[in-house]
PDB file of C-alpha atoms in Angstrom:
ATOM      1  CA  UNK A 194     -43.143 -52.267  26.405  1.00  0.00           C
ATOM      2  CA  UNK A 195     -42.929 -53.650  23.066  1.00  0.00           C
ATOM      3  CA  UNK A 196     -39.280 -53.279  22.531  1.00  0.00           C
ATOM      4  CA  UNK A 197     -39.189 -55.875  25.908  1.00  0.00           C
ATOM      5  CA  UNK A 198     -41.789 -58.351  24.020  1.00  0.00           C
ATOM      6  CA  UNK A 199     -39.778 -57.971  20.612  1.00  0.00           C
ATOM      7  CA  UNK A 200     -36.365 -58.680  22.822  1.00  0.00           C
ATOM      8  CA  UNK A 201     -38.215 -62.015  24.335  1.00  0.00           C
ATOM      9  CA  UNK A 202     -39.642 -62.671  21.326  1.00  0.00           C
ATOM     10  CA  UNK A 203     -35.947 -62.840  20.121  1.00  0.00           C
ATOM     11  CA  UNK A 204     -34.480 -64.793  23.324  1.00  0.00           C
ATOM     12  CA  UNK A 205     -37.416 -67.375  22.791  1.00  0.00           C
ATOM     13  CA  UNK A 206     -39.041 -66.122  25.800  1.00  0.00           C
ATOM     14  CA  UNK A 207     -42.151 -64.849  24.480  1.00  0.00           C
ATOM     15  CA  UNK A 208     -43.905 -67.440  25.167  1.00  0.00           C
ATOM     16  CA  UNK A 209     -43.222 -68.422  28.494  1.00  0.00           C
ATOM     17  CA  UNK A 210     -45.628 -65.093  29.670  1.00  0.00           C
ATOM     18  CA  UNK A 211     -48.562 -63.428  29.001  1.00  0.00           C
ATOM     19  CA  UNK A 212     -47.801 -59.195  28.550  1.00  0.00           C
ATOM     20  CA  UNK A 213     -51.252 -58.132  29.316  1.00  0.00           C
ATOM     21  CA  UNK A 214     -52.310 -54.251  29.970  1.00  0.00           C
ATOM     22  CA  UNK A 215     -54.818 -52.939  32.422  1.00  0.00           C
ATOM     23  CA  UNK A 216     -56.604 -49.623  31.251  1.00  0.00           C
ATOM     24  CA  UNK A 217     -57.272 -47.059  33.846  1.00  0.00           C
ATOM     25  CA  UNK A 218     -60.187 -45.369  32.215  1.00  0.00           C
ATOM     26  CA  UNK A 219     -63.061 -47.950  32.002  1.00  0.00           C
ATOM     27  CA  UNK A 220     -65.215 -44.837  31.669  1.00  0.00           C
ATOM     28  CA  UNK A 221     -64.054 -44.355  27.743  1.00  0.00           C
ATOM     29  CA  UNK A 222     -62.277 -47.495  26.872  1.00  0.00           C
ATOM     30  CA  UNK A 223     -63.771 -50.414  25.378  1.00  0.00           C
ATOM     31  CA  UNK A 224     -62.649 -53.628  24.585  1.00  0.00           C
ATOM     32  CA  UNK A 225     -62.824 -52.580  20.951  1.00  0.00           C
ATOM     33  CA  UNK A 226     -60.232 -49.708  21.986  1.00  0.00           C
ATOM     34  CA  UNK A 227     -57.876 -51.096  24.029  1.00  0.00           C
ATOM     35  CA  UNK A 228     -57.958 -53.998  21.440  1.00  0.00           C
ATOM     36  CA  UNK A 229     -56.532 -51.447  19.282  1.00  0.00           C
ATOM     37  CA  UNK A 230     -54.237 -49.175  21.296  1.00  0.00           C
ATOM     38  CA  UNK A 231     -52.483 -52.568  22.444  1.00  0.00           C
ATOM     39  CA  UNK A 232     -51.727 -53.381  18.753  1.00  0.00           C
ATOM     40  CA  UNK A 233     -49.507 -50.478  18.189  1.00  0.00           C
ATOM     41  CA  UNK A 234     -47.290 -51.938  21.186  1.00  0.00           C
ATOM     42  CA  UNK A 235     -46.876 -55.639  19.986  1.00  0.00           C
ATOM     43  CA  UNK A 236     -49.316 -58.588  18.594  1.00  0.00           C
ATOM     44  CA  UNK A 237     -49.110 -60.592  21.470  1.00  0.00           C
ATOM     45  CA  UNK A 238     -49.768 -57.856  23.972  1.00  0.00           C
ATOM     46  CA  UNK A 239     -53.778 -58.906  26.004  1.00  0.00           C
ATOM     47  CA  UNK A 240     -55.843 -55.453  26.528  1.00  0.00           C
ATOM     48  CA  UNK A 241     -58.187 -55.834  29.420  1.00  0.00           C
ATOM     49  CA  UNK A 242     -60.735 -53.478  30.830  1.00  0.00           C
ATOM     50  CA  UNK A 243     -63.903 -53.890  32.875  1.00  0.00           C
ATOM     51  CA  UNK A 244     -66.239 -52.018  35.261  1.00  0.00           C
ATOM     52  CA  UNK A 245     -65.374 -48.554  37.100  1.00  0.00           C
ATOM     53  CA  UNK A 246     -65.229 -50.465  40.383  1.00  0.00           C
ATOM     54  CA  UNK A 247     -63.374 -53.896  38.715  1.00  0.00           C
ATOM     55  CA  UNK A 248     -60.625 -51.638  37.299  1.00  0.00           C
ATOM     56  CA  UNK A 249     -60.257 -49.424  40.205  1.00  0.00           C
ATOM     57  CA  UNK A 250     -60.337 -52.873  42.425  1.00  0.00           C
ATOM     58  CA  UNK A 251     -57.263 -53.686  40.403  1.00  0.00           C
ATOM     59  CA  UNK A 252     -55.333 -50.709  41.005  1.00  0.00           C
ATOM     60  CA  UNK A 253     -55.868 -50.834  44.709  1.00  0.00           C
ATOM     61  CA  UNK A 254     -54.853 -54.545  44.508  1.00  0.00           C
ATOM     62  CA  UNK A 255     -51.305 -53.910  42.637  1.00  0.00           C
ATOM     63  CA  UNK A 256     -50.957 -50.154  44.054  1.00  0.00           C
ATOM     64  CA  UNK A 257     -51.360 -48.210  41.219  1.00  0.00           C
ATOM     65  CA  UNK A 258     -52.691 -44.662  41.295  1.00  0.00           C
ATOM     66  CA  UNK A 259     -55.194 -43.602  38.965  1.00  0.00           C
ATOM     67  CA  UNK A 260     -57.444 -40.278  39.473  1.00  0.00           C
ATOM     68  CA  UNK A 261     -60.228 -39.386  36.752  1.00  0.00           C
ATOM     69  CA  UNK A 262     -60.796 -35.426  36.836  1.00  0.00           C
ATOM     70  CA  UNK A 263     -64.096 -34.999  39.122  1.00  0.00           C
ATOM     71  CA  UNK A 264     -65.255 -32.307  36.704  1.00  0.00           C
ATOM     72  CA  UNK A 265     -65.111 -34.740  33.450  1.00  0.00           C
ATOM     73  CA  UNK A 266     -68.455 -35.127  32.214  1.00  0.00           C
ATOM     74  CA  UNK A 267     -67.449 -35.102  28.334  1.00  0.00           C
ATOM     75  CA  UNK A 268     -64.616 -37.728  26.773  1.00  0.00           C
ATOM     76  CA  UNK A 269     -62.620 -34.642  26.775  1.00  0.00           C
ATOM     77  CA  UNK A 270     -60.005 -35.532  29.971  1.00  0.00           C
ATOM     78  CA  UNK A 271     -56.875 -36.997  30.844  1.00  0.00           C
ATOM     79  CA  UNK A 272     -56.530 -39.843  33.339  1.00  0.00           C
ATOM     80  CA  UNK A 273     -53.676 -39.137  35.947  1.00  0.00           C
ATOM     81  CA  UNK A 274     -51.766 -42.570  36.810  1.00  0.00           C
ATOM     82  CA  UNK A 275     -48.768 -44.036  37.847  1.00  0.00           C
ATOM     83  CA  UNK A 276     -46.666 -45.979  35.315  1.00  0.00           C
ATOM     84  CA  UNK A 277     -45.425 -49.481  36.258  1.00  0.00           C
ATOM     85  CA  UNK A 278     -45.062 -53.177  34.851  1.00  0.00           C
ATOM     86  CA  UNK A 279     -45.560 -56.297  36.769  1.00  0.00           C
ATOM     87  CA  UNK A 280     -43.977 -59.672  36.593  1.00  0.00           C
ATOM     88  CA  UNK A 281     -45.795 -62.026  38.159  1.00  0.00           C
ATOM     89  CA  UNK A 282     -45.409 -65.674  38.308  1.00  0.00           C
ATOM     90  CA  UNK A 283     -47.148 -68.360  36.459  1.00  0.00           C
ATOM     91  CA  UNK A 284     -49.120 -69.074  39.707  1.00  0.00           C
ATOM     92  CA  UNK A 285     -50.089 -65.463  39.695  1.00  0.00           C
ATOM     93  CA  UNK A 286     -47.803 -64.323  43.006  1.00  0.00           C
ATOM     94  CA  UNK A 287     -45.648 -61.373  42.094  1.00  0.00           C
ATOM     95  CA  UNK A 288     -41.732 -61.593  41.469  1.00  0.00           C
ATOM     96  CA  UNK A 289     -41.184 -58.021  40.075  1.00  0.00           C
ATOM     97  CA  UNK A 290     -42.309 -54.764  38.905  1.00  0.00           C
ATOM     98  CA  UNK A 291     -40.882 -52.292  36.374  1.00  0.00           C
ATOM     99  CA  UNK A 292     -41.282 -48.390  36.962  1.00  0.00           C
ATOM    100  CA  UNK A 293     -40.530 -45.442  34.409  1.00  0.00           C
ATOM    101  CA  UNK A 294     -36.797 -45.221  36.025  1.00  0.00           C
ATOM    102  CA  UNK A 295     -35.941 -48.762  34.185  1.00  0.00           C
ATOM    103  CA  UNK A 296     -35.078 -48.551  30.291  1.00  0.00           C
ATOM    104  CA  UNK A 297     -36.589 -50.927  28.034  1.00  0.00           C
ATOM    105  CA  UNK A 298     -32.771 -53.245  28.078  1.00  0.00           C
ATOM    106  CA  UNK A 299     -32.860 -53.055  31.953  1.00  0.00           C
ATOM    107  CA  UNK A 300     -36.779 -54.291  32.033  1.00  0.00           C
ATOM    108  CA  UNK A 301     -35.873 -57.149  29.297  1.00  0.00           C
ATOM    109  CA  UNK A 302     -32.599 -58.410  31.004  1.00  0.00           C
ATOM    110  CA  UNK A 303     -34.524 -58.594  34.150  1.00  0.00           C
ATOM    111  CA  UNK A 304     -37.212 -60.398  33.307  1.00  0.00           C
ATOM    112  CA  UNK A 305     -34.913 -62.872  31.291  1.00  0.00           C
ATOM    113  CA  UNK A 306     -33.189 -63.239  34.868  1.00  0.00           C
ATOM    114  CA  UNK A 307     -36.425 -63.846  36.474  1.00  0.00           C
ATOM    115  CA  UNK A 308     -37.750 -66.427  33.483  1.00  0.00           C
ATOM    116  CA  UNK A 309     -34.371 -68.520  34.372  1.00  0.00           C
ATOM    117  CA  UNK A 310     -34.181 -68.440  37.685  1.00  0.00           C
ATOM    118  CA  UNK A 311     -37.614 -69.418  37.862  1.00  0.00           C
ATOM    119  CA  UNK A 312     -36.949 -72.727  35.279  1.00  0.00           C
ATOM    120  CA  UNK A 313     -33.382 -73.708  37.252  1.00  0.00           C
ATOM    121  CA  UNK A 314     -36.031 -74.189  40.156  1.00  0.00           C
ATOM    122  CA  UNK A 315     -37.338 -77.587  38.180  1.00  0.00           C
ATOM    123  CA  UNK A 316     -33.866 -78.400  37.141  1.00  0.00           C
ATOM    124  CA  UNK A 317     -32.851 -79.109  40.386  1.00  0.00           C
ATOM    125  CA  UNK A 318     -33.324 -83.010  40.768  1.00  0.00           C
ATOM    126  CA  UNK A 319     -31.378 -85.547  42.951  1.00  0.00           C
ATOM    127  CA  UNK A 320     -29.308 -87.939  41.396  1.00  0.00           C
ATOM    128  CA  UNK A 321     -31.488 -90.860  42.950  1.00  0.00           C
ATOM    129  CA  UNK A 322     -34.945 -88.789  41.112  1.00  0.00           C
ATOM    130  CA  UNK A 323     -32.777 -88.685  38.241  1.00  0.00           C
ATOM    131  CA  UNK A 324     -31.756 -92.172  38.071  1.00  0.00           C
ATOM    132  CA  UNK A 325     -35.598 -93.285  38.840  1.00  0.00           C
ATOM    133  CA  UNK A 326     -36.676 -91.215  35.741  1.00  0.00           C
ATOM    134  CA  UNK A 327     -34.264 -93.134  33.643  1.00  0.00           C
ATOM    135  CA  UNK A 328     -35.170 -96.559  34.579  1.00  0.00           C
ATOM    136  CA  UNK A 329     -38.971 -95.680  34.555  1.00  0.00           C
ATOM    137  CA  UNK A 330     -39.323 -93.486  31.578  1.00  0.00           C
ATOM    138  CA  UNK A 331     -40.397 -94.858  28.366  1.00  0.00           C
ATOM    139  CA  UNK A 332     -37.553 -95.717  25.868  1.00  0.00           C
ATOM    140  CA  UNK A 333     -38.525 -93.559  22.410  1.00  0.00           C
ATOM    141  CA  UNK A 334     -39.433 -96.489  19.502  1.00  0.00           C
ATOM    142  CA  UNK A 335     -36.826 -96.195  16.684  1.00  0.00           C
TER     143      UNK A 335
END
């Protein structure tokens, strides 16, 4: 993940997204924690964690498997999950997703793709809305 963020911090892309990371053990990890563990991927990358049932409400939501052993009373265990990234729109809807069979080039050229497909959508202006912006747009004071 933070070879991607260092490739669109490169392109310019970085900052049109927000790489955030759900943790799948709210049982051990804080905020304080996944503050951390999030640093040693890239600066820019959001760690969030919540409640048992908030975080398990999220994996239902996106489909993401995550089993906690049922025998784990000490911090001594290892969460089973399933490994994916999301892309999701600035609206929140969902345009892709990233599994462990993607390398980190295939991930980044995709999501470029993605980032300008989703700009050429407000480049696409008639001539007339064109013409209208140029008559009724402020001319810049020299």
């Amino acid at each position: 993940m933070g070879l991607v963020l260092d490739g669109l911090e490169k392109s310019g892309d970085i900052d049109k997204l927000v790489p955030m990371m759900i943790s799948v053990d709210p049982w051990r990890d804080t905020v304080g924690q996944i503050r951390s563990y999030v640093g040693q991927f890239h600066p820019r990358l959001i760690g969030l964690t919540g409640t048992p049932e908030q975080v398990m409400s999220a994996c239902k939501s996106y489909r993401i498997y995550a089993s906690k052993p049922p025998d784990s009373d000490d911090d001594d265990y290892l969460v089973d999950h399933s490994v994916f990234m999301f892309l999701m729109d600035p609206e929140g809807f969902y345009v892709d997703h990233y599994g462990p069979d993607k390398d980190d080039e295939q991930i980044l050229e995709q999501i470029k793709y993605h980032i300008r497909k989703y700009e050429a959508q407000f480049e696409k202006v008639s001539p007339l809305t064109k013409l209208w912006r140029k008559w009724t747009d402020p001319q810049p004071s020299s």
